[in-house]
Coordinates of C-alpha atoms in Angstrom, one line a residue:
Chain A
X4 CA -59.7 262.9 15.3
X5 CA -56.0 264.1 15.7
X6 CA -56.7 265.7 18.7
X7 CA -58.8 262.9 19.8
X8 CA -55.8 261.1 19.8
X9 CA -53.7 263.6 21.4
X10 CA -55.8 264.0 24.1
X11 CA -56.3 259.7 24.9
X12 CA -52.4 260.2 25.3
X13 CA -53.0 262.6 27.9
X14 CA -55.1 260.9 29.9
X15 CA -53.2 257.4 29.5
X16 CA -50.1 259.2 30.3
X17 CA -52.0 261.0 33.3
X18 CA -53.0 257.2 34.5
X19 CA -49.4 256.3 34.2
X20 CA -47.8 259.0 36.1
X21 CA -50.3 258.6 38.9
X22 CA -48.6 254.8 39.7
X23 CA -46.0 257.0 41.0
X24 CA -48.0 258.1 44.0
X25 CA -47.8 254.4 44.7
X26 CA -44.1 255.0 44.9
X27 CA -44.8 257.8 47.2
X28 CA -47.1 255.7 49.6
X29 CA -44.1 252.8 49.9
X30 CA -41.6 255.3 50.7
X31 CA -43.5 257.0 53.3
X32 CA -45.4 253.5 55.0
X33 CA -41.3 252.6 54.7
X34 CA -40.5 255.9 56.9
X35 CA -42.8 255.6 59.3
X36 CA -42.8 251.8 60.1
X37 CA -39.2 252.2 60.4
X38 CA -39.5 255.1 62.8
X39 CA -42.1 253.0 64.9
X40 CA -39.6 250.0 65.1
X41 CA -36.9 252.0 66.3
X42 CA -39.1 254.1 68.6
X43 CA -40.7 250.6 70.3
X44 CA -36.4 249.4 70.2
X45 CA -35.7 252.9 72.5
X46 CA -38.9 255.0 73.4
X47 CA -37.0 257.4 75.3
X48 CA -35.2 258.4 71.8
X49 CA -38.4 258.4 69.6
X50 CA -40.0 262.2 71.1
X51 CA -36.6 263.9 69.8
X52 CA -36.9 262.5 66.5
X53 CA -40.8 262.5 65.6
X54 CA -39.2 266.1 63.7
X55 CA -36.6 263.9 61.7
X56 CA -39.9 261.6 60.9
X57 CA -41.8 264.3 59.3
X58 CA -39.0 265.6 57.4
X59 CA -38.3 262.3 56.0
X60 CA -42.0 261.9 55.3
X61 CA -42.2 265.0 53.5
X62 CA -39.4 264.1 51.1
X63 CA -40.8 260.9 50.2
X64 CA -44.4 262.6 49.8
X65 CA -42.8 265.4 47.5
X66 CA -42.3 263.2 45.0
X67 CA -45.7 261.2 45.0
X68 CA -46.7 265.1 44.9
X69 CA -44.7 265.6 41.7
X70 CA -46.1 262.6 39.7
X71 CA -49.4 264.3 40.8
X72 CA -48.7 267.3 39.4
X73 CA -47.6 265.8 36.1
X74 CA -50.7 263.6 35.9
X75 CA -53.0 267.3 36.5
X76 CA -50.5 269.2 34.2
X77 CA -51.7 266.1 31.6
X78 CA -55.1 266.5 32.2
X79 CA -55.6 270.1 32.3
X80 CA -52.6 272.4 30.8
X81 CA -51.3 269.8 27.8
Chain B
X9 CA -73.7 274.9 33.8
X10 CA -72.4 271.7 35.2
X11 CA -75.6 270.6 36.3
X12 CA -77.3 271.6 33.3
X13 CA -74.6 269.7 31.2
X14 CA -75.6 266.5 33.9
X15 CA -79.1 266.7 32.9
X16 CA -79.1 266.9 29.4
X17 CA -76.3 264.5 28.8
X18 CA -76.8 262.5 31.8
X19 CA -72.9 261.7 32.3
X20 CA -71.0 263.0 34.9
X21 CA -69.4 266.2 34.7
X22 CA -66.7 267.2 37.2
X23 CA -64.8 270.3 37.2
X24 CA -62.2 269.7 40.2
X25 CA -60.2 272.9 39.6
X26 CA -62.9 275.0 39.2
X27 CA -62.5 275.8 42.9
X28 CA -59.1 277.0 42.2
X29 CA -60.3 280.2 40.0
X30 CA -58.9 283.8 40.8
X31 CA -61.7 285.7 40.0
X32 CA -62.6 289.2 40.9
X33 CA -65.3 290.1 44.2
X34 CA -67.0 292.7 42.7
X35 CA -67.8 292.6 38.7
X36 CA -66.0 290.3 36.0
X37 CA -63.0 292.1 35.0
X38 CA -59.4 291.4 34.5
X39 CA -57.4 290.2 37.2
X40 CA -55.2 293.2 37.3
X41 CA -52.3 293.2 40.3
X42 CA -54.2 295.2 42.4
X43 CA -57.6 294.0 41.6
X44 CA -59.5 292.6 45.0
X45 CA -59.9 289.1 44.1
X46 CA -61.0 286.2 46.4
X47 CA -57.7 285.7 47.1
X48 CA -57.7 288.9 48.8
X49 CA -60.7 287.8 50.7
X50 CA -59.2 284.6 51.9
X51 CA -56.1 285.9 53.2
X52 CA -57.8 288.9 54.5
X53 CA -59.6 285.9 56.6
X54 CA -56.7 284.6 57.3
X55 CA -54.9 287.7 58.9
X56 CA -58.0 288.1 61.1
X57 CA -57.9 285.0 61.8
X58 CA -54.5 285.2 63.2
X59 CA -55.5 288.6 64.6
X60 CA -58.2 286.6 66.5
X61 CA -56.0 284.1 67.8
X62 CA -53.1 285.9 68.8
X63 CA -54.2 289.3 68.8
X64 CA -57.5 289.5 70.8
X65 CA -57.2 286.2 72.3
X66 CA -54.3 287.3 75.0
X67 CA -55.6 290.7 75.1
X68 CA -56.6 290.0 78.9
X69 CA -52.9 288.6 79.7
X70 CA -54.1 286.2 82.1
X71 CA -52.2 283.9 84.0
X72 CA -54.7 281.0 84.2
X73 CA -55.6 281.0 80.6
X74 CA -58.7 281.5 78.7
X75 CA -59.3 278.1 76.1
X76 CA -58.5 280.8 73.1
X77 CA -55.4 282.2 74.8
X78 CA -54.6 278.9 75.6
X79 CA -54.5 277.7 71.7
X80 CA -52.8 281.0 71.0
X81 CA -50.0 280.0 73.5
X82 CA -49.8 276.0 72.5
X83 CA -49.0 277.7 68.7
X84 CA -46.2 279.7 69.9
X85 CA -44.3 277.3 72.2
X86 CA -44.8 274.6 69.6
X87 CA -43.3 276.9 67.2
X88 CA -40.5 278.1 69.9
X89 CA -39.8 274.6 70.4
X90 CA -39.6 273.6 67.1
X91 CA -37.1 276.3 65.9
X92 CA -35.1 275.9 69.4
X93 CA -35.0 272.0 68.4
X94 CA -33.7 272.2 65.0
X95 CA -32.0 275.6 64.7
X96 CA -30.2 276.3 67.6
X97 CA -30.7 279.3 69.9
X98 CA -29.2 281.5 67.5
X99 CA -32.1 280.8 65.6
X100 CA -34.3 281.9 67.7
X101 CA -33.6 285.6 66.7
X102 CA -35.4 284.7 63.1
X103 CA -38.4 283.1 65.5
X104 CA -40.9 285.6 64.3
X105 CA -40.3 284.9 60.8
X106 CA -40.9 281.2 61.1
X107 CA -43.5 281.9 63.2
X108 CA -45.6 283.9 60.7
X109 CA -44.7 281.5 57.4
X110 CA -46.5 278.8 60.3
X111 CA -49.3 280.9 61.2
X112 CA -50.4 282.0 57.9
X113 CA -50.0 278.8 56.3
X114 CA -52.2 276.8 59.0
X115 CA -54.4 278.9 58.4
X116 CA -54.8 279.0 55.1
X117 CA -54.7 275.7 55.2
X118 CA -57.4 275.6 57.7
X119 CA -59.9 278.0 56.0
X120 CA -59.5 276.5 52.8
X121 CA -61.0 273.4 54.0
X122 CA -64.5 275.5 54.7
X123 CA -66.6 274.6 52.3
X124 CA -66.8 276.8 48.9
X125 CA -64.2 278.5 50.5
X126 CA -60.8 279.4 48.4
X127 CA -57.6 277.9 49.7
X128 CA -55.0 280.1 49.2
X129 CA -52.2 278.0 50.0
X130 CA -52.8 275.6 46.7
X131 CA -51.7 277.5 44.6
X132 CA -47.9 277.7 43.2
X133 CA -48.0 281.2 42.9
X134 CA -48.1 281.7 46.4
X135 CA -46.1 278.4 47.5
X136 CA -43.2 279.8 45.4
X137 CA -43.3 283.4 47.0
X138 CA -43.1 281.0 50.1
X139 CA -40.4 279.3 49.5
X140 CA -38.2 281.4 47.1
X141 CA -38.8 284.3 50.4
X142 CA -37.0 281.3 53.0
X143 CA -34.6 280.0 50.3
X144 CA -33.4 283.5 49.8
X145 CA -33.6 284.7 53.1
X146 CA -31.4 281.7 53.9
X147 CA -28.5 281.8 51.1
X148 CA -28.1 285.6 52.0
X149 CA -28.2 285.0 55.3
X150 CA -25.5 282.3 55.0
X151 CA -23.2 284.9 52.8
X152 CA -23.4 287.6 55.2
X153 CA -22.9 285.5 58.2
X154 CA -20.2 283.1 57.0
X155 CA -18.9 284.9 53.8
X156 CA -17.8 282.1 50.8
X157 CA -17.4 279.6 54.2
X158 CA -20.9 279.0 53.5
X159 CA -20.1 277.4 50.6
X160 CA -19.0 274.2 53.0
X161 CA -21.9 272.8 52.9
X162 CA -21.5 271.3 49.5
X163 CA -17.9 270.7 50.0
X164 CA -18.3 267.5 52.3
X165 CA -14.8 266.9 54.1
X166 CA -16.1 263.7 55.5
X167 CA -15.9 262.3 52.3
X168 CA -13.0 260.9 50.4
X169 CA -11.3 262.8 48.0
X170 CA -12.4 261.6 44.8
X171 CA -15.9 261.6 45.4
X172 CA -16.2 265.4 47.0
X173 CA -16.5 266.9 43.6
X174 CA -19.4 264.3 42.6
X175 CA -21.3 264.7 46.1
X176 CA -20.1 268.8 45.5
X177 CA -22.3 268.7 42.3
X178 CA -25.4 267.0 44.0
X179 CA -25.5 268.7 47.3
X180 CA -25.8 271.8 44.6
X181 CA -28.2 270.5 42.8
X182 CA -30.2 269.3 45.6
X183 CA -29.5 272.8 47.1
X184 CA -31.3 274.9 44.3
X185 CA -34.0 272.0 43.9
X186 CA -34.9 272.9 47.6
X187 CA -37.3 276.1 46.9
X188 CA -39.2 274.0 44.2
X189 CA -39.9 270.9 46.3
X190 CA -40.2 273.2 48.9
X191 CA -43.3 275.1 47.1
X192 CA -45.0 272.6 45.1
X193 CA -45.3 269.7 48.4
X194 CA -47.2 272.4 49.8
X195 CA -49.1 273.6 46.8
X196 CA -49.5 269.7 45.6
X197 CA -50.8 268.7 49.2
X198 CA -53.0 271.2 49.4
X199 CA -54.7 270.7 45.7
X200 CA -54.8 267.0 45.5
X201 CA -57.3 266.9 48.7
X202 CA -59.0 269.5 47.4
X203 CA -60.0 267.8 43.8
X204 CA -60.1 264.5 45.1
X205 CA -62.7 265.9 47.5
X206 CA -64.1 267.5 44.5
X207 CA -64.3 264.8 42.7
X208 CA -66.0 262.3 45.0
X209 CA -68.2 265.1 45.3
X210 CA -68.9 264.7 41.4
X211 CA -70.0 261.2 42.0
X212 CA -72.6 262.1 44.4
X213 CA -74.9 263.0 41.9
X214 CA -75.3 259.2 41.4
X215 CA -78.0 258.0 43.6
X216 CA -76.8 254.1 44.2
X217 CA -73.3 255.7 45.2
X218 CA -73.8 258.8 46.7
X219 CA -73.8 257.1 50.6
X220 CA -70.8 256.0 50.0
X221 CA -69.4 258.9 48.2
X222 CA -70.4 261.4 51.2
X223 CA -68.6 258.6 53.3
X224 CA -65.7 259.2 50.9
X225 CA -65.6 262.6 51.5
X226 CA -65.6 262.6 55.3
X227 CA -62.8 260.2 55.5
X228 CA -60.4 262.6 52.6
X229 CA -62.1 265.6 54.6
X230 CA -60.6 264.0 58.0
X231 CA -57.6 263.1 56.6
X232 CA -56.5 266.6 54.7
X233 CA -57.6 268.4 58.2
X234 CA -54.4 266.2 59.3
X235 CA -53.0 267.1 56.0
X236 CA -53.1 271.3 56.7
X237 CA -51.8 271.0 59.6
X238 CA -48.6 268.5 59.0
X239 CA -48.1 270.1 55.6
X240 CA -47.6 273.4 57.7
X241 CA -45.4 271.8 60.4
X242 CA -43.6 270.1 57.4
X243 CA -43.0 273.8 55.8
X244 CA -42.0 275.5 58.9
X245 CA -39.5 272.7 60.1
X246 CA -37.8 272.4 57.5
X247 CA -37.2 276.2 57.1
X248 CA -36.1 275.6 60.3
X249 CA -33.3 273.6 59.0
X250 CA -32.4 275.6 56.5
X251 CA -32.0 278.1 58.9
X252 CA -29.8 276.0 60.5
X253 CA -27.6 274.9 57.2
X254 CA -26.7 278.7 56.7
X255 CA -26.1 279.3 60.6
X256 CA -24.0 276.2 61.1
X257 CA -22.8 275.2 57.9
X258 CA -19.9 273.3 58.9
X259 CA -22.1 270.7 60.4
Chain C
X29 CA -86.3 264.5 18.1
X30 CA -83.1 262.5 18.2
X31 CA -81.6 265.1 16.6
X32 CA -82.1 267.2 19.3
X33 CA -80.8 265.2 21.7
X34 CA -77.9 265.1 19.9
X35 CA -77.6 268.1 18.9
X36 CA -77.8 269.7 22.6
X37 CA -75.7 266.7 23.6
X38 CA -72.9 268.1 21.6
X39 CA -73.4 271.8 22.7
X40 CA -73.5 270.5 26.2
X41 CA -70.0 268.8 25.2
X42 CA -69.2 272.0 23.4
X43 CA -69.5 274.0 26.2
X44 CA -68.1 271.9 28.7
X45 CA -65.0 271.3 26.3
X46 CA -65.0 275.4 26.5
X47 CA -65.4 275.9 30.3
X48 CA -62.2 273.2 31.0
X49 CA -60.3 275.0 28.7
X50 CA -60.8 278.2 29.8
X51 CA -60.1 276.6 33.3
X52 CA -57.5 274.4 32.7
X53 CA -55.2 275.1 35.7
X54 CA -55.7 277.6 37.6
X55 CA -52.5 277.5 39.5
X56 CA -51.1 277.5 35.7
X57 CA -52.4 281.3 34.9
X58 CA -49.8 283.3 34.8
X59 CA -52.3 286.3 34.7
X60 CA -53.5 285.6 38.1
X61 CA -49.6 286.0 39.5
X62 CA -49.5 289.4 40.2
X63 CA -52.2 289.8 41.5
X64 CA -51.6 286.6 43.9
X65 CA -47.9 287.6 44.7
X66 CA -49.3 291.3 45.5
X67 CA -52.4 290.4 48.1
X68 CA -49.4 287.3 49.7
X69 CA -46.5 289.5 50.4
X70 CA -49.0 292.7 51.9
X71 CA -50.6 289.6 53.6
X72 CA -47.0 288.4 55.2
X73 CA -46.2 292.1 55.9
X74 CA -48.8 292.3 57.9
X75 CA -48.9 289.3 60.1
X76 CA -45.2 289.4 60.2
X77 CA -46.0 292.9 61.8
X78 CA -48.7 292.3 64.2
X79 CA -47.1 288.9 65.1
X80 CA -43.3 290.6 66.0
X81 CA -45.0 293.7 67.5
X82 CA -47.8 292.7 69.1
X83 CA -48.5 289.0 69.3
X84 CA -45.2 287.6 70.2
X85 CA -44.0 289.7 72.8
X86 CA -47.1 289.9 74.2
X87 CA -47.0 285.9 74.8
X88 CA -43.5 285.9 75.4
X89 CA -44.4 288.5 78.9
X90 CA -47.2 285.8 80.1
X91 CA -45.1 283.0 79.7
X92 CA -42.8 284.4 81.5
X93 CA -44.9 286.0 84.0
X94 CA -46.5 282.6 84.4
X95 CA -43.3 281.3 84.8
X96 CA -42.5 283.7 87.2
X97 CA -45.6 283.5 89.3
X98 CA -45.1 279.7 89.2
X99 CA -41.5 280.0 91.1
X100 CA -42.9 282.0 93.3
X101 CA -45.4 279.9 94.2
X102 CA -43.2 276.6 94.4
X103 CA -40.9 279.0 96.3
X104 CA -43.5 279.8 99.0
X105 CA -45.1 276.9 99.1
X106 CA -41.8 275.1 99.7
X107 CA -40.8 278.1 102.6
X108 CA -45.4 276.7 103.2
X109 CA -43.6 273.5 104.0
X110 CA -40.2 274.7 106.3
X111 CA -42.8 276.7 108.6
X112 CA -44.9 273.6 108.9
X113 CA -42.3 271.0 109.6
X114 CA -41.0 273.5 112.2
X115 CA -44.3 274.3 113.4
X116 CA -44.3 270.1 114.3
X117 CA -40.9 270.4 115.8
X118 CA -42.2 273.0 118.1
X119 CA -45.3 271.1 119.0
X120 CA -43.6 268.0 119.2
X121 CA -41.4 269.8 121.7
X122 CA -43.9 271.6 123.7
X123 CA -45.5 268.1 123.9
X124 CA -42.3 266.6 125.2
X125 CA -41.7 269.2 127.5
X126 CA -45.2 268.6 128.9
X127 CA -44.6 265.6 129.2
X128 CA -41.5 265.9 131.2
X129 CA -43.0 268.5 133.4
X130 CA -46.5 266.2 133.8
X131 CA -44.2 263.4 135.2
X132 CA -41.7 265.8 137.2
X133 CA -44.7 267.0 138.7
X134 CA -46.1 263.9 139.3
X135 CA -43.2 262.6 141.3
X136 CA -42.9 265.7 143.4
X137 CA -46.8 264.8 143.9
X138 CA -46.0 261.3 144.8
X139 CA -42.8 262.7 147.2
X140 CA -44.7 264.9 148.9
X141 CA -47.5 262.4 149.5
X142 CA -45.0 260.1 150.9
X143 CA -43.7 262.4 153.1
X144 CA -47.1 263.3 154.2
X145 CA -47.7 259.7 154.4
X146 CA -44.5 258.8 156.6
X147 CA -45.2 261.7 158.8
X148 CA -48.3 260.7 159.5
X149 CA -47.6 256.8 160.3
X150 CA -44.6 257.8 162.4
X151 CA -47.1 260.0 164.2
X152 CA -49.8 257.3 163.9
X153 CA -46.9 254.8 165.3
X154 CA -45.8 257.2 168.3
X155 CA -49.2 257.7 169.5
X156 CA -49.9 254.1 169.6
X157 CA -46.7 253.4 171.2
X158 CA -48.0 255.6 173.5
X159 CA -51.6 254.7 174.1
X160 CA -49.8 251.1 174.5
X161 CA -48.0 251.9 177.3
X162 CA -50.6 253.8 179.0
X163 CA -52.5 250.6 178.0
X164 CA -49.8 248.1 179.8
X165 CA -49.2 250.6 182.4
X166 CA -52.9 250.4 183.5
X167 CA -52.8 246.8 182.7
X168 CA -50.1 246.1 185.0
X169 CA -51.8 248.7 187.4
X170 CA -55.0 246.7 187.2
X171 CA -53.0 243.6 187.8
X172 CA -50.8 244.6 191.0
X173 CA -54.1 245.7 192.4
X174 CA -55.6 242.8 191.2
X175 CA -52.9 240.9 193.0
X176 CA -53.0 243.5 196.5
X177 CA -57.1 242.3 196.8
X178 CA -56.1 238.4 196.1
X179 CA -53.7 239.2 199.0
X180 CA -56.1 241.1 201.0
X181 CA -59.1 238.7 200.4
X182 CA -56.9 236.0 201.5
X183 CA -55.7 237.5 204.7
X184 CA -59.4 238.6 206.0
X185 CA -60.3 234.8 204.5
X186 CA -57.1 233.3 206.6
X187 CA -57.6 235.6 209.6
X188 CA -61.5 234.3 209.8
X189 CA -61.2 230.5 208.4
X190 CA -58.7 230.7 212.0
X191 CA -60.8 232.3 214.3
X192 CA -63.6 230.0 213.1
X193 CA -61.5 227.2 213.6
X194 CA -60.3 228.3 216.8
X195 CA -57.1 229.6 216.6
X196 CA -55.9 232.6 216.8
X197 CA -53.5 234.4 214.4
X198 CA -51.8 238.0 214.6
X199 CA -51.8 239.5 211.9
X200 CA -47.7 239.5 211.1
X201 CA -47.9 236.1 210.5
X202 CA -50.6 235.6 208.9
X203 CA -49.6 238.4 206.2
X204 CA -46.1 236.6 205.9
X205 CA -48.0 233.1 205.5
X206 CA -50.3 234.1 202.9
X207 CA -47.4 236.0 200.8
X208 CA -45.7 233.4 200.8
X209 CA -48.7 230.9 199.7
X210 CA -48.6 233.6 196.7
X211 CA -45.5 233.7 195.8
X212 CA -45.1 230.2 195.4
X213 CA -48.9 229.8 193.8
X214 CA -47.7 232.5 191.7
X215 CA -44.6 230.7 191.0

């Protein structure tokens, strides 16, 4: 029953860190829409910083990534 | 087991990291270090892939290209480009390097997504070796080139006074937190399509659902194709500007 | 029979319950590492070495070859396009000079045939002159002899209408007489 109990806190705490992906999805829907409204402001600009967009994109997404990893790591290793 | 589990109990069973297992290609003994696992397969796959591509795909050196050597050619000026781009021409000497941390992780990438295929690149073991091989490669290529001037780039002289030593401590932090983000974005990418994949795959066994569930899976499938690929342009760039922080540091 | 069911519910449970724990993560077993790290950096090694000794340079020559062969080509297809706008100077040229030379000959054509022409109305002109004077000169040859018979007839008709009428006339006077009757007729 104890670990029962244990194990319901997993999973609730797995459900919980997974709202952080939401997190994730704001900040990068927030990179790129920005990018497209500057790049439809100047389109001569926008090729030389489609890199600058993907870096941004991928440090918004590691941290969705995180909370995913702490939701598995809750799941599977705890 | 798993289906045998599904028909006695009639729940659904998924086992989403089951396709994650190092196991052994021939018998069922310990993983020891040198023991030819399916890891070994996959990036065996992967090298001959590259071989493929690279290798036997511009062996005729034509100058109206063949659709292989074509692909082969569009890697490496994207590549080129990208490290031109964001590192300067001086980076171009570490071109070769960048250009196989790109090659072999598209790749991966790519042939993970076969089906029952292993996919390398997910896990952290190899993501770290990754990244902890670039973020080394870049602090002691910083030290040699710059000596302690390297160290500028957490000392931020566009900043006032008071808060350099503040902005000194997070640009350090954020420095050594590099090789981790760096390793588990890739790693993370890669395993979250894979189980969710998985796991729609689990719900398939449902009759009333499975349409929709196969639909499911196409649409993940299509989007982590787009996944590999950004996930190793994401890798590769910004080794690229790392490269770049320890060849310029005082920008 | 419903003890059965439960019974190999719970083994089924059992044994799943086993197989995720002996699963768990994956990524998370550290017994896997070495062996992972090992097969990765012989993996890097060699793609870094058949990429920088093989692969890349090999790419690097076609590019540039293609490069090369694609100056070359812009470059003679360029020196293509100074031969051909020549080659239109020249036959614009030759067609001017042509030209030139059609209508130089053409007047000289047109001179010549004048001169022909002239020549042969002048001759055309003197030869009438001249049949018109041979004309009026037997015109006015016919006419004096016309005018020698009127004179004769009217002598032998004088010297007979006198001797019919009786008279008769030496010949002196009646010549005189009768030129004289001309000359004023005439006048």
């Amino acid at each position: 029953m104890e670990g029962d109990i244990v194990q319901m806190g997993a999973y609730v705490g797995a459900g919980l860190a997974c709202t952080g992906m939401g997190g994730a999805a704001v900040g990068v829907g927030h990179v790129v829409g920005n990018f497209l409204s500057g790049a439809l402001r100047n389109p001569s600009a926008a090729a030389g910083q489609t890199a600058t967009m993907f870096i941004g994109i991928a440090f918004a997404e590691a941290l969705g990534i995180f909370s995913f990893l702490v939701a598995l790591l809750l799941m599977f290793a705890v | 087991m798993s289906a045998e589990a599904e028909a006695e109990t009639g729940g659904l069973v998924f086992h989403p990291m089951d396709q994650f297992v190092v196991q052994p290609l021939f018998g069922d003994g310990p993983v020891m270090w040198y023991t030819p696992t399916n890891v070994t397969l996959w990036m065996a796959l992967t090298v001959l892939s590259i071989v493929l591509l690279l290798v036997v795909g511009t062996r005729r050196r034509a100058i109206v290209p063949t659709r292989t050597q074509s692909v082969g050619e569009m890697a490496y000026g994207f590549v080129y480009k990208m490290v031109e781009d964001v590192a300067g021409k001086d980076g171009l000497r570490y071109f070769p390097y960048i250009m196989t941390l790109f090659m072999f992780i598209v790749f991966a990438n790519f042939l993970g997504l076969l089906p029952m295929s292993f996919t390398t690149t997910s896990h952290i073991a190899v993501t770290a070796v990754l990244a902890i091989a670039v973020f080394l490669t870049v602090t002691i290529l910083g030290f040699v080139k710059h000596g302690f001037g390297f160290l500028n780039i957490f000392w931020i002289s566009q900043a006032p006074l008071v808060l350099r030593p503040i902005l000194a401590l997070i640009e350090i932090i954020s420095y050594f937190v590099r090789p981790v983000s760096h390793s588990i974005r890739l790693a993370g990418n890669m395993m979250a399509g894979h189980a969710v994949i998985k796991v729609f795959a689990g719900f398939a066994a449902i009759l009333a659902i499975s349409p929709f569930s196969i639909l499911a899976i196409t649409a993940i499938y299509a989007l982590e194709t787009l996944v590999s690929f950004i996930q190793a342009y994401v890798f590769a760039i910004l080794t690229c500007v790392y490269l770049k922080d320890a060849l310029h540091p005082h920008h | 029979m419903a003890t059965e069911v439960e019974e190999t519910a719970g083994h089924a449970a059992e044994s799943a319950g086993h197989a995720a724990e002996a699963v768990g993560m994956p990524q998370l077993d550290f017994s896997t590492f070495s062996n992972q790290i090992f097969w990765l950096v012989l993996t890097l090694l060699a793609i870094y070495f058949i990429l920088s000794r093989i692969a890349l340079p090999r790419i690097a020559s076609v590019l540039a070859e293609r490069q090369g062969t694609i100056t070359n080509d812009i470059a003679a297809a360029e020196e293509l396009k100074l031969k051909a706008v020549e080659a239109e100077d020249a036959y614009n040229k030759a067609l001017a000079e042509a030209r030139a030379e059609a209508n130089r000959i053409i007047a000289e054509t047109k001179a010549e045939i004048q001169v022909d022409l002239d020549k042969a109305i002048a001759k055309a002109d003197a030869e009438i002159g001249v049949k018109t004077a041979e004309a009026e000169k037997a015109i006015s040859a016919i006419r004096e002899s016309a005018a020698d018979n009127v004179k004769e007839v009217a002598k032998e008709a004088a010297k007979e209408i006198v001797a019919v009428l009786g008279g008769s006339a030496d010949a002196r006077s009646i010549t005189s007489a009768v030129t004289a009757r001309l000359k004023g007729a005439s006048r």
